[in-house]
GROMACS .gro file of C-alpha atoms in nm:
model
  211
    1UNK     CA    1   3.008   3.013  -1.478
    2UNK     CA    2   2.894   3.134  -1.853
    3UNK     CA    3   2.539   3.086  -1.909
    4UNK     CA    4   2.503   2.880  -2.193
    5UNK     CA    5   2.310   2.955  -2.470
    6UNK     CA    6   2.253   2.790  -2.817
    7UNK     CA    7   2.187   2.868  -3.193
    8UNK     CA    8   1.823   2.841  -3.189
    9UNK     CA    9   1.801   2.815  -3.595
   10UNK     CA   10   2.063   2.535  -3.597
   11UNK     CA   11   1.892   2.337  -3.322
   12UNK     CA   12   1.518   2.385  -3.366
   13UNK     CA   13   1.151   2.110  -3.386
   14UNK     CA   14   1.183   2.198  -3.736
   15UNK     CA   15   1.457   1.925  -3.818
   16UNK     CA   16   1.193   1.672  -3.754
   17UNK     CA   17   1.058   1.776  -4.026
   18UNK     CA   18   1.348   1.825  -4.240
   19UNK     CA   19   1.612   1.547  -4.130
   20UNK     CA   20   1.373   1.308  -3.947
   21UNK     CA   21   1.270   1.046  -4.187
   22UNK     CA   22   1.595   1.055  -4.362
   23UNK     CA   23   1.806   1.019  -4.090
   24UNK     CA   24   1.563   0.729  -3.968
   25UNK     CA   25   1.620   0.532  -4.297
   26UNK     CA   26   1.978   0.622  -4.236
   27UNK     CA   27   1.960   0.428  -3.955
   28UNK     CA   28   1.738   0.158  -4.046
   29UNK     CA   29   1.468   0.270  -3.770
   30UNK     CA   30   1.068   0.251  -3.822
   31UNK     CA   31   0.916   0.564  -3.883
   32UNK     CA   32   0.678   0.479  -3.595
   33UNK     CA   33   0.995   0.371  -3.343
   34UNK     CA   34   1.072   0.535  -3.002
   35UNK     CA   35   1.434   0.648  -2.994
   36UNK     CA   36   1.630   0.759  -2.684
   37UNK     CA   37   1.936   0.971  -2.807
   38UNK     CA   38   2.268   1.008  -2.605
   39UNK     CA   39   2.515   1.220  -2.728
   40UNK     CA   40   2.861   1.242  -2.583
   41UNK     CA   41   3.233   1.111  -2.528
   42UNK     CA   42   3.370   0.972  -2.224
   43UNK     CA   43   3.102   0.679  -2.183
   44UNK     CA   44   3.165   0.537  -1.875
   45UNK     CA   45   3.206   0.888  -1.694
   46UNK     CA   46   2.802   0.956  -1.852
   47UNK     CA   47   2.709   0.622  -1.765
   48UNK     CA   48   2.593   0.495  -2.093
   49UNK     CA   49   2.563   0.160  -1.945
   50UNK     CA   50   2.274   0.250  -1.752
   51UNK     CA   51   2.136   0.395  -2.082
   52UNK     CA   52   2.187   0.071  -2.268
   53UNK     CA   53   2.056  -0.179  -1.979
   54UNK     CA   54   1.731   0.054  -1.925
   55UNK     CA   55   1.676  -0.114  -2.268
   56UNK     CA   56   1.682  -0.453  -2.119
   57UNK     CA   57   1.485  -0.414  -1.840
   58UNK     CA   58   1.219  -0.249  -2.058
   59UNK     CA   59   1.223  -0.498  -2.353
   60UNK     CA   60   1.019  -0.295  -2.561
   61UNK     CA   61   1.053  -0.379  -2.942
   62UNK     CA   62   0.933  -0.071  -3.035
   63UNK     CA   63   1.205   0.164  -2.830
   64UNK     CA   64   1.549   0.246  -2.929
   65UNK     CA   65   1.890   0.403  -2.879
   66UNK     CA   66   2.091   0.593  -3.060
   67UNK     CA   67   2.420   0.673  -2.955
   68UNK     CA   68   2.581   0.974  -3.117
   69UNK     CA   69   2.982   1.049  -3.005
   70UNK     CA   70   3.293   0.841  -2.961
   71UNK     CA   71   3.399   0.605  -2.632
   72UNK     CA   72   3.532   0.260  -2.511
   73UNK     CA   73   3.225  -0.046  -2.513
   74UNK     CA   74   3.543  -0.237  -2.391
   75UNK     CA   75   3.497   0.041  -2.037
   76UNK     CA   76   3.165  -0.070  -2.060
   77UNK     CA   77   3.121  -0.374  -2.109
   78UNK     CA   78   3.183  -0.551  -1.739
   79UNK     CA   79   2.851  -0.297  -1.626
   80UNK     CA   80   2.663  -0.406  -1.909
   81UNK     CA   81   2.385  -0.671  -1.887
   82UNK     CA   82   2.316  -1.000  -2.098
   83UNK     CA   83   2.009  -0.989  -2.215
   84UNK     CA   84   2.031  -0.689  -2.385
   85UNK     CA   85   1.865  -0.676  -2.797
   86UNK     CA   86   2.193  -0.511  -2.975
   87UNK     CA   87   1.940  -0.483  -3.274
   88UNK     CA   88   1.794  -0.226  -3.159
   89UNK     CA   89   2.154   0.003  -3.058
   90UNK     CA   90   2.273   0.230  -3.358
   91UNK     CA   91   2.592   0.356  -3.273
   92UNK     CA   92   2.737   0.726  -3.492
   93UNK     CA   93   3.070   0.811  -3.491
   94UNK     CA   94   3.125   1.212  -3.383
   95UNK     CA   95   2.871   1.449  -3.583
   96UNK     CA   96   2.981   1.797  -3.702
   97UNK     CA   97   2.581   1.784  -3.844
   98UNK     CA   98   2.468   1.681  -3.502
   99UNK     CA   99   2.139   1.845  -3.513
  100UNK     CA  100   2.058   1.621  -3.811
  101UNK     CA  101   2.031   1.335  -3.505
  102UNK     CA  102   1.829   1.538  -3.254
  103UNK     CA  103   1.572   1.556  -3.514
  104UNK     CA  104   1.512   1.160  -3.509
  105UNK     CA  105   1.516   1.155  -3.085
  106UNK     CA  106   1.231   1.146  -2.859
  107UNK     CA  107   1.376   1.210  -2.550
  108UNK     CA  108   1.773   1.246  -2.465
  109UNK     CA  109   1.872   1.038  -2.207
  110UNK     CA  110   2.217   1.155  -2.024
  111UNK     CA  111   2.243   0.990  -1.651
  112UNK     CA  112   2.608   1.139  -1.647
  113UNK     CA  113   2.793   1.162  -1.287
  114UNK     CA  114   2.956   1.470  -1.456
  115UNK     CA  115   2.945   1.769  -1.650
  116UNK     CA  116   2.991   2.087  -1.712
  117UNK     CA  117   2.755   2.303  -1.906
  118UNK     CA  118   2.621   1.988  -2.078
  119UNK     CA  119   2.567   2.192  -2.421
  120UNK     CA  120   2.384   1.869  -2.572
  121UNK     CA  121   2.113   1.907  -2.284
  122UNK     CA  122   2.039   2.265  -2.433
  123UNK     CA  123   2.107   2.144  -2.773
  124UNK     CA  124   1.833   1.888  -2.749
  125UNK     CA  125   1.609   2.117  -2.561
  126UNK     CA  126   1.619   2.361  -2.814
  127UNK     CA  127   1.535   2.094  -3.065
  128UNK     CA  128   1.230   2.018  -2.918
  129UNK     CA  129   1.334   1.703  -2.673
  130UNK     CA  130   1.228   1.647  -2.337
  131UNK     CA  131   1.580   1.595  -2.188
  132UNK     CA  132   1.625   1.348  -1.891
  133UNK     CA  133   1.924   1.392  -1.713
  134UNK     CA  134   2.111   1.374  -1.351
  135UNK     CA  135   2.074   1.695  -1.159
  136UNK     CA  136   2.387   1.839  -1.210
  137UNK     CA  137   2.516   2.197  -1.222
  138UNK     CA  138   2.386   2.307  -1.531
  139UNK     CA  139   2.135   2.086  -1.616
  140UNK     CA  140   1.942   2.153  -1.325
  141UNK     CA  141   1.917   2.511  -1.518
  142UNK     CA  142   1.795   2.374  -1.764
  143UNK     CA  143   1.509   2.109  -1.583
  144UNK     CA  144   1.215   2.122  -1.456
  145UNK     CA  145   1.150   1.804  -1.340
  146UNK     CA  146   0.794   1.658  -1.490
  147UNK     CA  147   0.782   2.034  -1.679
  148UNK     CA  148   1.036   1.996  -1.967
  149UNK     CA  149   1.216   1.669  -1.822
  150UNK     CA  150   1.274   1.453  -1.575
  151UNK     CA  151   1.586   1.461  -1.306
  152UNK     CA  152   1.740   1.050  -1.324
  153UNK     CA  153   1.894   0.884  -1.068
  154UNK     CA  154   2.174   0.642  -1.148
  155UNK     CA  155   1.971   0.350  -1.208
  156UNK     CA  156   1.863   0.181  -1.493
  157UNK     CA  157   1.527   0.060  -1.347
  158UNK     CA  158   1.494   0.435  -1.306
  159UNK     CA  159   1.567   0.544  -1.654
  160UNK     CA  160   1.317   0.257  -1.784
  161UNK     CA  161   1.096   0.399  -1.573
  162UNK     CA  162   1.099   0.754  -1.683
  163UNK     CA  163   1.128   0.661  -2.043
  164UNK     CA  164   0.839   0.414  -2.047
  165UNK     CA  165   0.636   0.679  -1.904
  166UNK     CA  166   0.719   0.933  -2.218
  167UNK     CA  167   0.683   0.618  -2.449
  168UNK     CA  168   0.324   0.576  -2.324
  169UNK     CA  169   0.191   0.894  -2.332
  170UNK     CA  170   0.264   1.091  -2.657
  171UNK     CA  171   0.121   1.405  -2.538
  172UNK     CA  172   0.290   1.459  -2.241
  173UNK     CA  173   0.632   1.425  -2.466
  174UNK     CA  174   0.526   1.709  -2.715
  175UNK     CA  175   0.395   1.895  -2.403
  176UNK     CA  176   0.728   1.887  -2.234
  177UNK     CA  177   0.940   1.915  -2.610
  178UNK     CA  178   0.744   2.221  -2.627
  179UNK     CA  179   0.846   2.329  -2.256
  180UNK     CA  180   1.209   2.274  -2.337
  181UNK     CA  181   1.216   2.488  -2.628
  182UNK     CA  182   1.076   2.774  -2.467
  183UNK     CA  183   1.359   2.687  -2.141
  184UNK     CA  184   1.611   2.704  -2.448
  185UNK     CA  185   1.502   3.000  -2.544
  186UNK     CA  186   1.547   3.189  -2.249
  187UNK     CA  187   1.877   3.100  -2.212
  188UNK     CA  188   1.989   3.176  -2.575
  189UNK     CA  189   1.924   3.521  -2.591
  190UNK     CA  190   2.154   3.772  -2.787
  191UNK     CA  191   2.368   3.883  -2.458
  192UNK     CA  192   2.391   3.500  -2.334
  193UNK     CA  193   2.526   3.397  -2.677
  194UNK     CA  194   2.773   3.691  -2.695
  195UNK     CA  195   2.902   3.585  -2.342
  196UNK     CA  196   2.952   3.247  -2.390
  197UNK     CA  197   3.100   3.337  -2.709
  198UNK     CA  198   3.365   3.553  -2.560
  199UNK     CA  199   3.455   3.293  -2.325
  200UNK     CA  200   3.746   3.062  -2.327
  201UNK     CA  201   3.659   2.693  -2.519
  202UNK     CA  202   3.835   2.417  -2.479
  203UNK     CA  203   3.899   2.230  -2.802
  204UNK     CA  204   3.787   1.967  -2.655
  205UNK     CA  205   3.443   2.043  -2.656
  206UNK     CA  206   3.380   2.070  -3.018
  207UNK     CA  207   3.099   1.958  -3.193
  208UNK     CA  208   3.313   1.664  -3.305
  209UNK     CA  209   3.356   1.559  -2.912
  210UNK     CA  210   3.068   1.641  -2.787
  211UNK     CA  211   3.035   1.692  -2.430
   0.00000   0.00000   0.00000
């Protein structure tokens, strides 16, 4: 397996700054809202339903998704609860700008049953994210649970859980944004990046499918 590293300029805290608020307006999203990113294809197989249901059980008005990458609701739909507030779901097609949406997240949720390197985990740690995530191979690289993230189980109750917990306590989030960056950095140094760069890619995991 390549170690995976990631373009550190490209995906830095600093988009907050830069992209934040106007990607927020973009989105019709308070400047003062929560939001839980996903990013990714192949929703069922990440278990985006759990995603979108952890909103439901934590009927916050103040939280919200964003879902960045392409996939079937119609997959979804028979795991997907009633009661959930659609109004506060924003859903963006495939991103070649993607970093312009890790700027607005809080915290990237991915409770995926599969994946290989999961690039957006290190993309969004690099941005400055806390990044909650099955332990997978890969991510569990890339996590230290309670350190930079938090290891999910396959559970929406779970994922409220772990969210509400970030929602609650600001600091802890920049503390563990902070702690991701610098796990980012350590794995995106100059011989990583030429090593994953010499290795084969599949198309399909191209910023316009992301993985």
């Amino acid at each position: 397996m390549v170690p995976l590293g990631v373009d550190l300029e490209r995906f830095s805290p600093e988009n907050r700054e830069r992209h934040g608020s106007q990607v927020r307006r973009e989105l019709n999203i308070p400047e003062g809202a929560f939001v839980m990113l996903f990013v990714g294809a192949s929703w069922l197989r990440k278990k985006l339903h759990l995603v979108i249901n952890s909103l439901a059980v934590m009927k916050n008005a103040h939280i919200y998704l964003v879902i960045v990458g392409q996939g079937s609701m119609a997959e979804l739909g028979p795991y997907l609860r009633d009661d959930i507030d659609w109004d506060k779901v924003r859903f963006v097609p495939p991103a070649e700008c993607i970093e312009r949406y890790y700027a607005v997240g809080d915290v990237l949720v991915l409770p995926s049953s599969y994946e290989t390197f999961s690039r957006v985990s290190y993309e969004a740690a690099a941005s400055g994210l806390p990044v909650l995530a099955t332990k997978l191979p890969g991510i569990e690289d890339l996590i230290e649970d309670g350190v930079n993230g938090f290891f999910l189980q396959p559970d929406a109750q779970h994922i409220a859980t772990k969210v509400a917990c970030l929602f609650s306590n600001p600091q802890l989030r920049k503390q563990m944004g902070v702690r991701a960056r610098e796990k980012a950095m350590r794995g995106s140094s100059d011989p990583v990046m030429k090593l994953r760069n010499s290795a084969p890619v599949n198309a399909s995991s191209s910023l316009k499918t992301p993985l």
